[in-house]
Coordinates of C-alpha atoms and ligand atoms in Angstrom, one line a residue:
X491 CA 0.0 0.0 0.0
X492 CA 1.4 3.2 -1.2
X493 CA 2.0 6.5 1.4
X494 CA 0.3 9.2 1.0
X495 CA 2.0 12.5 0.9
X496 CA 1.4 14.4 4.2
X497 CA -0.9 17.4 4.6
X498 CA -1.5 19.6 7.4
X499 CA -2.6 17.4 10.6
X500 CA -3.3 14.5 8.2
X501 CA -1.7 12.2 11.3
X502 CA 0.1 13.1 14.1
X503 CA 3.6 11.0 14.4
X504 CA 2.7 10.6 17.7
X505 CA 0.2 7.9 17.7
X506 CA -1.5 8.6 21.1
X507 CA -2.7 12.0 19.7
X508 CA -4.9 10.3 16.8
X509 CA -8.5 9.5 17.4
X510 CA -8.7 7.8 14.5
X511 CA -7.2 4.5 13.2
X512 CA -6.4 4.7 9.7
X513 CA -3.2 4.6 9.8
X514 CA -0.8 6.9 7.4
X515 CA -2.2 5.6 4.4
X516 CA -4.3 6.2 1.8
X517 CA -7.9 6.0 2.4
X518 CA -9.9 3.9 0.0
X519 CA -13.3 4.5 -1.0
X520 CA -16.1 3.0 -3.3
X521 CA -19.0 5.1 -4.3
X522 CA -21.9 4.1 -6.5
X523 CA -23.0 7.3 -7.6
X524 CA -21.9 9.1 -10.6
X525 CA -22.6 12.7 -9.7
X526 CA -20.9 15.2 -7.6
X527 CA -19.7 12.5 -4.6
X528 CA -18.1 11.4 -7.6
X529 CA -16.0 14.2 -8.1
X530 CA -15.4 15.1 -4.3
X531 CA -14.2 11.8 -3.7
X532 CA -11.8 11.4 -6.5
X533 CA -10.8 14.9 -5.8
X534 CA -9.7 14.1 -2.0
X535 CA -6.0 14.3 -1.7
X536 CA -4.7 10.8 0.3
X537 CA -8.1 9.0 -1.2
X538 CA -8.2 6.3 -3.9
X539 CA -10.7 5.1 -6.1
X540 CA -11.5 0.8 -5.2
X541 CA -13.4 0.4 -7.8
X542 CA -16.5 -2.2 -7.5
X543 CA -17.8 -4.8 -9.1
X544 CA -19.4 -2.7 -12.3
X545 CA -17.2 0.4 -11.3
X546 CA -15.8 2.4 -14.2
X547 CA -12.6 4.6 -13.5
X548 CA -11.2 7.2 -15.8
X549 CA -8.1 6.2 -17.7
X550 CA -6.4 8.1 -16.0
X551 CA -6.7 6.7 -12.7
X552 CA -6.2 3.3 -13.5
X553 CA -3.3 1.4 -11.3
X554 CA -2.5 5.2 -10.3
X555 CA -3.3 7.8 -8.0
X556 CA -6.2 10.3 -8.6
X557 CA -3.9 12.6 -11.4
X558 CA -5.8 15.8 -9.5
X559 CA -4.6 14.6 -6.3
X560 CA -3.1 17.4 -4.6
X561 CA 0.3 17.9 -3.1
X562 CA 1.7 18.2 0.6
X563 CA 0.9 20.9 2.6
X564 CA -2.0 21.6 0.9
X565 CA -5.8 21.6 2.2
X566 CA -8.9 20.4 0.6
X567 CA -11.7 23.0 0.8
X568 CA -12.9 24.0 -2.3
X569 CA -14.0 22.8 -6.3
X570 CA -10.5 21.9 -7.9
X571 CA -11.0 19.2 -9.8
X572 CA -14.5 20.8 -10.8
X573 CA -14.8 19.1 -14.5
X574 CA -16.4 21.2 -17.7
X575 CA -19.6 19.1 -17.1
X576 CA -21.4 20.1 -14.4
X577 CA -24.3 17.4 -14.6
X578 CA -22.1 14.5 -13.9
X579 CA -18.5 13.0 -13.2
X580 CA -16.3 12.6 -16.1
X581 CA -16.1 9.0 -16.4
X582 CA -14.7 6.9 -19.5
X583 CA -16.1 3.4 -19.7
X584 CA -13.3 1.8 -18.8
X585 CA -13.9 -1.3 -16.5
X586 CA -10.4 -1.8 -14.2
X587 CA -9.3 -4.7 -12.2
X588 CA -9.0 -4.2 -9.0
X589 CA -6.6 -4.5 -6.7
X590 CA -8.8 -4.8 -3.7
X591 CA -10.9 -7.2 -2.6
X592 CA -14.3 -6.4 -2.4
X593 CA -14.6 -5.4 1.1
X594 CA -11.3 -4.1 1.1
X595 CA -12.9 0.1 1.8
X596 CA -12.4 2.3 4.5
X597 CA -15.8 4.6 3.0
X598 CA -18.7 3.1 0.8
X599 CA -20.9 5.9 -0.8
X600 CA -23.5 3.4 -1.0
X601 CA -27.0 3.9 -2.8
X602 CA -30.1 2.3 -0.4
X603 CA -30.5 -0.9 -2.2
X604 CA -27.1 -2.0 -1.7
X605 CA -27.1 -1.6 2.2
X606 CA -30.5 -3.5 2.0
X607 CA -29.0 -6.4 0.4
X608 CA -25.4 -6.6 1.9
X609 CA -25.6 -4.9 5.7
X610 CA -26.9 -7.8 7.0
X611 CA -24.7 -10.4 6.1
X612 CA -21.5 -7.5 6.5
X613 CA -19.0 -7.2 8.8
X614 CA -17.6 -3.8 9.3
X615 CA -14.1 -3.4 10.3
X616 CA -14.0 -1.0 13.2
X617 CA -12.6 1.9 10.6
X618 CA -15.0 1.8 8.4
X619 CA -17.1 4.3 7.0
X620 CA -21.0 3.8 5.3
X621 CA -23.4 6.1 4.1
X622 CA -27.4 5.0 5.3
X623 CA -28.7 3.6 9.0
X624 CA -30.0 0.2 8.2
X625 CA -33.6 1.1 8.2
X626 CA -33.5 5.0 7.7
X627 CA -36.8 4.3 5.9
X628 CA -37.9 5.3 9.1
X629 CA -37.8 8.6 8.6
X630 CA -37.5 8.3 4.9
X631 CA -41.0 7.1 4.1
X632 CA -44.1 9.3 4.1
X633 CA -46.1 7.2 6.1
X634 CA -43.6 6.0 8.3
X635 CA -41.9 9.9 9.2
X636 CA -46.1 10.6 10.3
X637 CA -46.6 7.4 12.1
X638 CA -43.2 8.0 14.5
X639 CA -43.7 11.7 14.6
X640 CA -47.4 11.1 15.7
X641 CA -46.2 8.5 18.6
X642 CA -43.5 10.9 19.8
X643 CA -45.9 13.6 20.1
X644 CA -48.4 11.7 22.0
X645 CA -45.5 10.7 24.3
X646 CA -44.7 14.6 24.9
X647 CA -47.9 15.3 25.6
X648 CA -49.2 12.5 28.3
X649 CA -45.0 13.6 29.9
X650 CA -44.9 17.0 29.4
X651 CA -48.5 18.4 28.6
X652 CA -50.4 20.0 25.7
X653 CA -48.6 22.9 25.2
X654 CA -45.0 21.1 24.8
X655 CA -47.1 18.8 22.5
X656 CA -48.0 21.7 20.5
X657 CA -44.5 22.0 18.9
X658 CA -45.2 19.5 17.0
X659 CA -47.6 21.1 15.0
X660 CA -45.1 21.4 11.9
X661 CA -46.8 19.0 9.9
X662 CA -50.0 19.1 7.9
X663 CA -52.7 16.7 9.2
X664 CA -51.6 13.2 7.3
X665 CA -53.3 9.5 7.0
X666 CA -52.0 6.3 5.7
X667 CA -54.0 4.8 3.2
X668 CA -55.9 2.2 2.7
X669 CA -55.4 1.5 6.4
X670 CA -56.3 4.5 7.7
X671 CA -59.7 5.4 4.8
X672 CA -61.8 5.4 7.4
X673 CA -60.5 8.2 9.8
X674 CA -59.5 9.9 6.7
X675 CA -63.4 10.0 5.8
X676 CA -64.4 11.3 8.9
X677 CA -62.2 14.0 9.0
X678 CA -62.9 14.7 5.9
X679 CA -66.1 15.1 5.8
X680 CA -65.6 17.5 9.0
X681 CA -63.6 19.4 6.6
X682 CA -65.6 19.6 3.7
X683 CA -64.1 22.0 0.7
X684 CA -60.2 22.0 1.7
X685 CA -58.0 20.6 -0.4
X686 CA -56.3 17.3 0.1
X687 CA -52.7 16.2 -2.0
X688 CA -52.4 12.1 -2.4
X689 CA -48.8 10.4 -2.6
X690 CA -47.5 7.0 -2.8
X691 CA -45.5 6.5 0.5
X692 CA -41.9 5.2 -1.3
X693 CA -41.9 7.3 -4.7
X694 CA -39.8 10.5 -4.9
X695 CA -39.5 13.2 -7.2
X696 CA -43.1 13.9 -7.5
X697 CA -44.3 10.1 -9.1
X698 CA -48.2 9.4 -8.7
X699 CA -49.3 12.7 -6.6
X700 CA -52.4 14.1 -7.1
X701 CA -54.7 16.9 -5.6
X702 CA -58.2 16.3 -5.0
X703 CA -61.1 18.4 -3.2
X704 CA -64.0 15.8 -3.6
X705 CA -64.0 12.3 -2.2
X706 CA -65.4 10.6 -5.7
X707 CA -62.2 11.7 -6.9
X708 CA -60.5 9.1 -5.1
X709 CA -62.7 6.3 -6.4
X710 CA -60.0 5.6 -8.8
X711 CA -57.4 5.4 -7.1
X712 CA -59.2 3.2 -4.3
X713 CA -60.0 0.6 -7.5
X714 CA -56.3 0.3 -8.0
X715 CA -56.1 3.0 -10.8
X716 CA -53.1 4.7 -9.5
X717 CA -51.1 1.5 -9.1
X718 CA -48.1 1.9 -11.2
X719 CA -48.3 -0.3 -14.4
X720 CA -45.3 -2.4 -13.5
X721 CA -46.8 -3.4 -10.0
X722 CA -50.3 -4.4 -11.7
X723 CA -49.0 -8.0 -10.3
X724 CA -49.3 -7.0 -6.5
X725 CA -52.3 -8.5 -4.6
X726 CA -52.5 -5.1 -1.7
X727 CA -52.7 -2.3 -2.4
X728 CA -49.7 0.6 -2.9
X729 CA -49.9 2.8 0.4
X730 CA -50.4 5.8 0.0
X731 CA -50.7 9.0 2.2
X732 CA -53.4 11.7 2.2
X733 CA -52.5 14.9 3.7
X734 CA -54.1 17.9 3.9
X735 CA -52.9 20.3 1.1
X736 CA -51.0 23.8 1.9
X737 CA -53.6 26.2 0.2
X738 CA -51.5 29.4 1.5
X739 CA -48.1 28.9 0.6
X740 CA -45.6 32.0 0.9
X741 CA -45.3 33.1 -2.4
X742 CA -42.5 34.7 -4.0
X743 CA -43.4 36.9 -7.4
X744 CA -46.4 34.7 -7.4
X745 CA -44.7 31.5 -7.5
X746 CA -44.6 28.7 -4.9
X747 CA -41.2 27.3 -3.5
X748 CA -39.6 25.0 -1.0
X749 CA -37.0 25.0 0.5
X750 CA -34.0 22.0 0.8
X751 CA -32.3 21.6 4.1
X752 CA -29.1 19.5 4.0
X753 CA -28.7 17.8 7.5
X754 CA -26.1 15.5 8.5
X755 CA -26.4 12.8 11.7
X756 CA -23.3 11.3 12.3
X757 CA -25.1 9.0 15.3
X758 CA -28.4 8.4 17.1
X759 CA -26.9 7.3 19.9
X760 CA -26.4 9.6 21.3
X761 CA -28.0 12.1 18.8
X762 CA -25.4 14.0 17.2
X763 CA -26.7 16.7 14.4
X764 CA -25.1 19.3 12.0
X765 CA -26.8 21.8 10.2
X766 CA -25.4 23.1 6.5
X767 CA -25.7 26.2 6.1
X768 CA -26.6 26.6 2.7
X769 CA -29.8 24.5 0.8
X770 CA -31.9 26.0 -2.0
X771 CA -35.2 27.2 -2.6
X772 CA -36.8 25.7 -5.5
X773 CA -39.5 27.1 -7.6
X774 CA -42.6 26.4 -9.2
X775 CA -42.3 27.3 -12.7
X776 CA -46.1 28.9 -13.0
X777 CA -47.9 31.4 -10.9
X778 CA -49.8 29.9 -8.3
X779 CA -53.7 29.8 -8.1
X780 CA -56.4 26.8 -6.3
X781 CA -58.3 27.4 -9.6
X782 CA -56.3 24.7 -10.8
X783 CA -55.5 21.9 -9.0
X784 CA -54.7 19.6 -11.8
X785 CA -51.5 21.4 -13.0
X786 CA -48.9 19.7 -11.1
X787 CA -46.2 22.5 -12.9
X788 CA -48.3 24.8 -10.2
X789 CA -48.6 22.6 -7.1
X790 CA -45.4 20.5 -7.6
X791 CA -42.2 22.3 -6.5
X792 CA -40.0 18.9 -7.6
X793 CA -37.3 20.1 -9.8
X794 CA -37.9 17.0 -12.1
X795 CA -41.3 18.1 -12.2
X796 CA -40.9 21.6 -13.1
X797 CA -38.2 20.7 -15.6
X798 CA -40.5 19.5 -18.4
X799 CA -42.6 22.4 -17.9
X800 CA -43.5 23.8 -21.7
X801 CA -41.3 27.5 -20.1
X802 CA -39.0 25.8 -18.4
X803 CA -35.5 27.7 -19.1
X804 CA -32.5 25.8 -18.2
X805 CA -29.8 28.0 -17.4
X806 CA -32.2 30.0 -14.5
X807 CA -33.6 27.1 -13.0
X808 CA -36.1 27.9 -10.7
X809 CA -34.1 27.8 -7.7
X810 CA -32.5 30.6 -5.4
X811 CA -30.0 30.0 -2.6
X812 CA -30.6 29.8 0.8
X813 CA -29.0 32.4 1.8
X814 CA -30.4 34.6 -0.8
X815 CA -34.1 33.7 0.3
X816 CA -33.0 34.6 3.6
X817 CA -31.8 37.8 2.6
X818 CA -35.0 38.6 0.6
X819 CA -37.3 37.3 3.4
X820 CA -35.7 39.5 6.4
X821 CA -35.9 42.5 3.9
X822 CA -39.9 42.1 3.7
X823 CA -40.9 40.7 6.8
X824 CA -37.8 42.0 8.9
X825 CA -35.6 39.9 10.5
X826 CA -37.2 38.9 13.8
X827 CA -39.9 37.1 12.0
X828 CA -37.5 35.1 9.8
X829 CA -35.2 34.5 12.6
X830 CA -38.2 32.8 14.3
X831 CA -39.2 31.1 11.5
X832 CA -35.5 29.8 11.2
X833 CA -35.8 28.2 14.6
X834 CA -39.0 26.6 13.8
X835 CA -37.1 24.5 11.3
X836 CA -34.2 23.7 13.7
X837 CA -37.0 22.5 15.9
X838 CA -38.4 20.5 13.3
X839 CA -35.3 18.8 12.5
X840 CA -34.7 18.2 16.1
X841 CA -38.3 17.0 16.3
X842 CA -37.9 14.5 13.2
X843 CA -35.1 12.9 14.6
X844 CA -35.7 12.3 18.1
X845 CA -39.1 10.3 16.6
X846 CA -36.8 7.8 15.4
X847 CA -34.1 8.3 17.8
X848 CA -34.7 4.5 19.5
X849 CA -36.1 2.7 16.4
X850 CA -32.8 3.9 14.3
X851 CA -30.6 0.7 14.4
X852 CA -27.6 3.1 15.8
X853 CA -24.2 1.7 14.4
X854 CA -21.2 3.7 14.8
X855 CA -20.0 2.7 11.3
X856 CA -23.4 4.4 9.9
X857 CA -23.8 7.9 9.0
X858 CA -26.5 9.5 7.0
X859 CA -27.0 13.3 4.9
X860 CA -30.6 13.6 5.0
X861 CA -32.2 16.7 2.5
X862 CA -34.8 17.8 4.6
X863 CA -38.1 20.0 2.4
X864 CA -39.7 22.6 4.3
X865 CA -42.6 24.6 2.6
X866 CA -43.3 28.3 4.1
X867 CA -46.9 29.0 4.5
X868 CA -48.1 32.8 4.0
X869 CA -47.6 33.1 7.6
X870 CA -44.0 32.4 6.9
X871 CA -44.4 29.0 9.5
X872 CA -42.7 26.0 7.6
X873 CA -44.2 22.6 7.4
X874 CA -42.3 19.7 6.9
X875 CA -43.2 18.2 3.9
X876 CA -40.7 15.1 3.6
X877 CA -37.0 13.9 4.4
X878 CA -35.2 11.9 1.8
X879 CA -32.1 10.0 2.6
X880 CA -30.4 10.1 -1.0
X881 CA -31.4 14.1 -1.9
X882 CA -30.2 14.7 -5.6
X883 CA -26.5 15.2 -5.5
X884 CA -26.4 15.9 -9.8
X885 CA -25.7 19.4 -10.3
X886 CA -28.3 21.8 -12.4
X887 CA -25.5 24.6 -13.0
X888 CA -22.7 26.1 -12.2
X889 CA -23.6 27.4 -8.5
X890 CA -25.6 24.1 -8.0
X891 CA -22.3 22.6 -8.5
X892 CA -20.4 24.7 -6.2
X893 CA -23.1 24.2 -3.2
X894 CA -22.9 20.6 -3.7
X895 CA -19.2 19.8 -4.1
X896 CA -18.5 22.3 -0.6
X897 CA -21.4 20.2 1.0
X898 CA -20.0 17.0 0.2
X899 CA -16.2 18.0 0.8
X900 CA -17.0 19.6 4.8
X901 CA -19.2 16.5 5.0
X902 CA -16.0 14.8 4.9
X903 CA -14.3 17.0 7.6
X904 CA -16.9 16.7 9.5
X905 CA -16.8 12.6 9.4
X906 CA -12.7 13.0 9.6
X907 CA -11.6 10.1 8.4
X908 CA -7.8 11.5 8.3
X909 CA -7.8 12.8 12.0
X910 CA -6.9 16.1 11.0
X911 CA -9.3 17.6 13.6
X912 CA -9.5 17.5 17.7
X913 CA -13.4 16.7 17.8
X914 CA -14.3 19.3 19.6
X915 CA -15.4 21.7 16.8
X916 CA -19.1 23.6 16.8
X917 CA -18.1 24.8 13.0
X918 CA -16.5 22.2 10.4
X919 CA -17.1 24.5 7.1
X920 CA -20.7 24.8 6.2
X921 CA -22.0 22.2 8.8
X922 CA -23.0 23.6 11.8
X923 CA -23.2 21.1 15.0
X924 CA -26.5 21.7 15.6
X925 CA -27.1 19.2 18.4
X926 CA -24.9 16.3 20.8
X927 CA -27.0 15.0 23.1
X928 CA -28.4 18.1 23.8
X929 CA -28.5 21.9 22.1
X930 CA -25.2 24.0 20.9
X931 CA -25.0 27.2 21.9
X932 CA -23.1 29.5 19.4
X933 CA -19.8 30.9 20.5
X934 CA -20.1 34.6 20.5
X935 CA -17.0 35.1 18.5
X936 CA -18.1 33.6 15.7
X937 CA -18.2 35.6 12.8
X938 CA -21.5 33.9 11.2
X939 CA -23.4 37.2 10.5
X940 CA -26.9 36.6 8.3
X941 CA -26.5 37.8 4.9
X942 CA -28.5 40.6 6.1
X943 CA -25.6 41.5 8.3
X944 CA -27.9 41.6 11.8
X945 CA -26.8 39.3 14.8
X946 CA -28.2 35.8 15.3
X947 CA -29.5 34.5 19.0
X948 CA -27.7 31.6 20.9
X949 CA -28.2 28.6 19.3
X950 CA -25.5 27.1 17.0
X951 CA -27.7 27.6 13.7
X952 CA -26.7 29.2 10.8
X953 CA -29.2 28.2 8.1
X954 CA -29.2 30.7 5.1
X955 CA -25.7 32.5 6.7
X956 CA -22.8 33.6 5.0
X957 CA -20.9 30.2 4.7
X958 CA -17.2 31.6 4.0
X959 CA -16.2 27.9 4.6
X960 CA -13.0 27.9 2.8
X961 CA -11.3 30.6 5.3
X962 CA -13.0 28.1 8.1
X963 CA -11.6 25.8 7.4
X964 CA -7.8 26.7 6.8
X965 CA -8.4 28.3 10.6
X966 CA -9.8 24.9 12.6
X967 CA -7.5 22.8 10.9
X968 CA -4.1 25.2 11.9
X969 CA -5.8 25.4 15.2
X970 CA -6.2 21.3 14.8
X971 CA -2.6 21.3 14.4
X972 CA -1.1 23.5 17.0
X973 CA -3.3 21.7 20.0
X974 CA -2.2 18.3 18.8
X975 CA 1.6 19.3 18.7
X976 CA 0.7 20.9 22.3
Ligands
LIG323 P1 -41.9 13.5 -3.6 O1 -41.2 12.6 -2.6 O2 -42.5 12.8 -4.7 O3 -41.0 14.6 -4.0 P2 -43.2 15.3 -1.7 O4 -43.9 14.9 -0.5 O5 -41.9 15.9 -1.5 O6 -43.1 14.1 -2.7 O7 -44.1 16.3 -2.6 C1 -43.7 16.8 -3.8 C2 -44.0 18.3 -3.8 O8 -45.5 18.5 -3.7 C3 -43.4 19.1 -2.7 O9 -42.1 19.5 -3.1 C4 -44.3 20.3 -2.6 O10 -44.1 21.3 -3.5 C5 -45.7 19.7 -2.9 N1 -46.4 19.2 -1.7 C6 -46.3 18.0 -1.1 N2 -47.1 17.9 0.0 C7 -47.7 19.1 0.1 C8 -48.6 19.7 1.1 N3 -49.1 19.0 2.1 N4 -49.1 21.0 0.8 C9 -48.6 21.7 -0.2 N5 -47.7 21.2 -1.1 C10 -47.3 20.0 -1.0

């Protein structure tokens, strides 16, 4: 096994000062995405490439090291090996040998289906490294993230009483169906009018959702209509979930948006949390109106919805940073309101992931990234609307790009594989540490000003900040450095 070049607090020579145990070598990966984890992980100085089974490695890399790798002394924060083509990693089709064994990884960028099939039957050396909790589904599933954030609630309240209950009221009133058709009946009917939105519990990017406002709309669906071709087979049903539709979204030049929260748990036992700071908002692509609840290019903020619509234009997107809604929204509705409002959402992360905190098979190998949608209401409360545990890492553009390769790279830093930190940071980059066992409280010297250049109260959360990760970084890891030579 080759050596890898040192860089700054890589590994201390004195081996009681490391935390971790990789020793001073390389660190090998596998990843079976093709997208910007892609690129970050190739473009990681001391990292190779193992390839897998069906793994395709650029010429250039093959028997080799990384031909961007960088040199000594040198420190990974930002886009260098950034190819021309921002949608995806440039990858030849070369197939390479390898010259690893198949288990032979310290980090597996693994997609779902592969941890279903292999964690099971795995054994994980104690270095090791793996995207996914065994069952994040969890959380991940529409019906499942209402069914555990309903239990927990009803816990607070019989502990702690109504009002403590009432922070749980971020999101909108949901049933499971067909199980639960019959409470959904009654409260519809108690409710008679309002709009309701229908969605297959497992599908993503907007598949086989619907809006309806009369029951006999639903007839269809209940006969099996909505059952996706290729599943015609099945004897029960697909589950669904009926909620009850936002019909006052905040609107932004008349459109509708979202807004994607990256968060990053790192263990649920005991809960440990960061917080990125920047996310997008995405955009609907038409103005919005009830009048018609059939145009899913109106009601559907999914960017692989709103890419086929007729208007759609490419280069703009229909997305805005986080930190540039934050800007806009403090601006309009001044900054104590948006301040609140970005509380509310640390809350509802919090929330979300102390529902699953004991059901979460906790392994210490495990780590997940979930992307985390929150839609504002005209009252500028957000509602959670899902969590998904693989969030879209392909870049739209050029600034989609850039967000996405510093989120991955200080998702690394954070997870510190080469022991170049001390463990003790609030602030790795972008990532925020938002909770360990317990809320952070900022430091008070730290220079995390909103865009809108007003201070920020006590907690460690810097959603939709200035993120000037790059000089962040180069200060922890010097820090990093002189405490472990002290
Ligand atoms: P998917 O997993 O298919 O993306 P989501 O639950 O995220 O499904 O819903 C897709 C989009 O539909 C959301 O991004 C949002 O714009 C809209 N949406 C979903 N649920 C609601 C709701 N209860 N009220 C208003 N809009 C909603």
């Amino acid at each position: 096994m080759s050596k890898v070049a040192r860089i700054p607090g890589y590994q201390s020579k004195n081996p009681k000062q490391n935390r971790g145990i990789i020793g001073d070598r390389e660190i090998r990966f596998k990843c079976s995405l093709q997208n910007v984890i892609l690129d970050v992980l190739r473009g990681r100085p001391g990292w190779t490439e193992v390839p897998g089974q069906n793994s395709q490695v650029p010429a250039a890399q093959q028997g080799t090291r990384p031909s961007n790798q960088q040199t000594s002394g040198q420190t990974q924060t930002g886009n260098q090996s950034r190819p021309s083509n921002t949608g995806s990693s440039q990858s030849s089709n070369i197939i390479v040998p390898s010259r690893f064994s198949d288990g032979d990884w310290d980090f597996y960028w693994c997609d779902r289906e592969w941890l279903h099939q292999n964690y099971d039957t795995m054994f994980l050396h104690e270095h090791q490294k793996i995207l996914h909790f065994r069952n994040h589904y969890e959380l991940t599933r529409k019906n499942l993230m209402v069914k555990n954030l309903k239990r927990l609630r009803k816990q607070t309240e019989r502990e702690q009483g109504k009002t403590e209950a009432q922070s749980f009221d971020f999101y909108p009133t949901t049933y499971e169906l067909p199980s639960e058709y019959h409470i959904f009946v009654e409260e519809f009917k108690k409710n008679l009018g309002i709009i309701w939105i229908m969605k297959p519990a497992a599908k993503s990017q907007g598949k086989g959702i619907f809006l309806f406002r009369r029951l006999k709309d639903i007839t269809d669906w209940k006969k099996g209509e909505y059952q996706p071709l290729s599943d015609q087979t099945r004897d029960v049903p697909e589950t669904y979930v009926v909620q009850r539709y936002i019909e006052n979204p905040l609107l932004i030049g008349g459109r509708k948006f979202d807004v994607r929260v990256y968060v990053l748990v790192c263990s649920y036992n005991p809960l440990k949390v960061w917080l990125y700071r920047g996310g997008f908002a995405r955009f609907s692509n038409t103005r919005f109106s009830l009048d018609s609840i059939e145009d899913t290019y109106v009601h559907l903020t999914n960017v692989a919805v709103q890419k086929n619509a007729p208007d759609y234009d490419p280069e703009k997107g229909c997305k805005w940073s986080t930190q540039q809604l934050r800007k806009y929204l403090a601006a309009k509705h001044g900054v104590d309101k948006v301040q609140k409002m970005f509380k509310a959402i640390d809350n509802i992360i919090i929330k979300s992931l102390q529902s699953v905190q004991k059901i979460i098979i906790n392994d210490k190998h495990c780590f997940e990234m979930y992307g985390y949608d929150v839609l504002l209401d005209s009252e500028l409360k957000p509602w959670l609307i899902e969590i998904n545990a693989s969030p879209s890492l392909t870049a739209s553009g050029k600034e989609d790009y850039d967000l996405k390769f510093g989120l991955l790279s200080d998702l690394l830093n954070v997870l510190d594989l080469e022991n170049r930190l001390t463990g003790k940071e609030k602030r790795i980059g972008g990532w925020d540490l938002l909770w360990d066992d317990g809320p952070i409280v900022a430091d008070d010297n730290m220079d995390c000003t909103p865009a809108n250049g007003s201070a920020v109260s006590t907690p460690n959360s810097y959603l939709g900040c200035f993120n000037d990760r790059k000089k962040q970084l180069r200060e922890i890891y010097l820090t990093a450095q002189s405490v472990k030579k002290s």
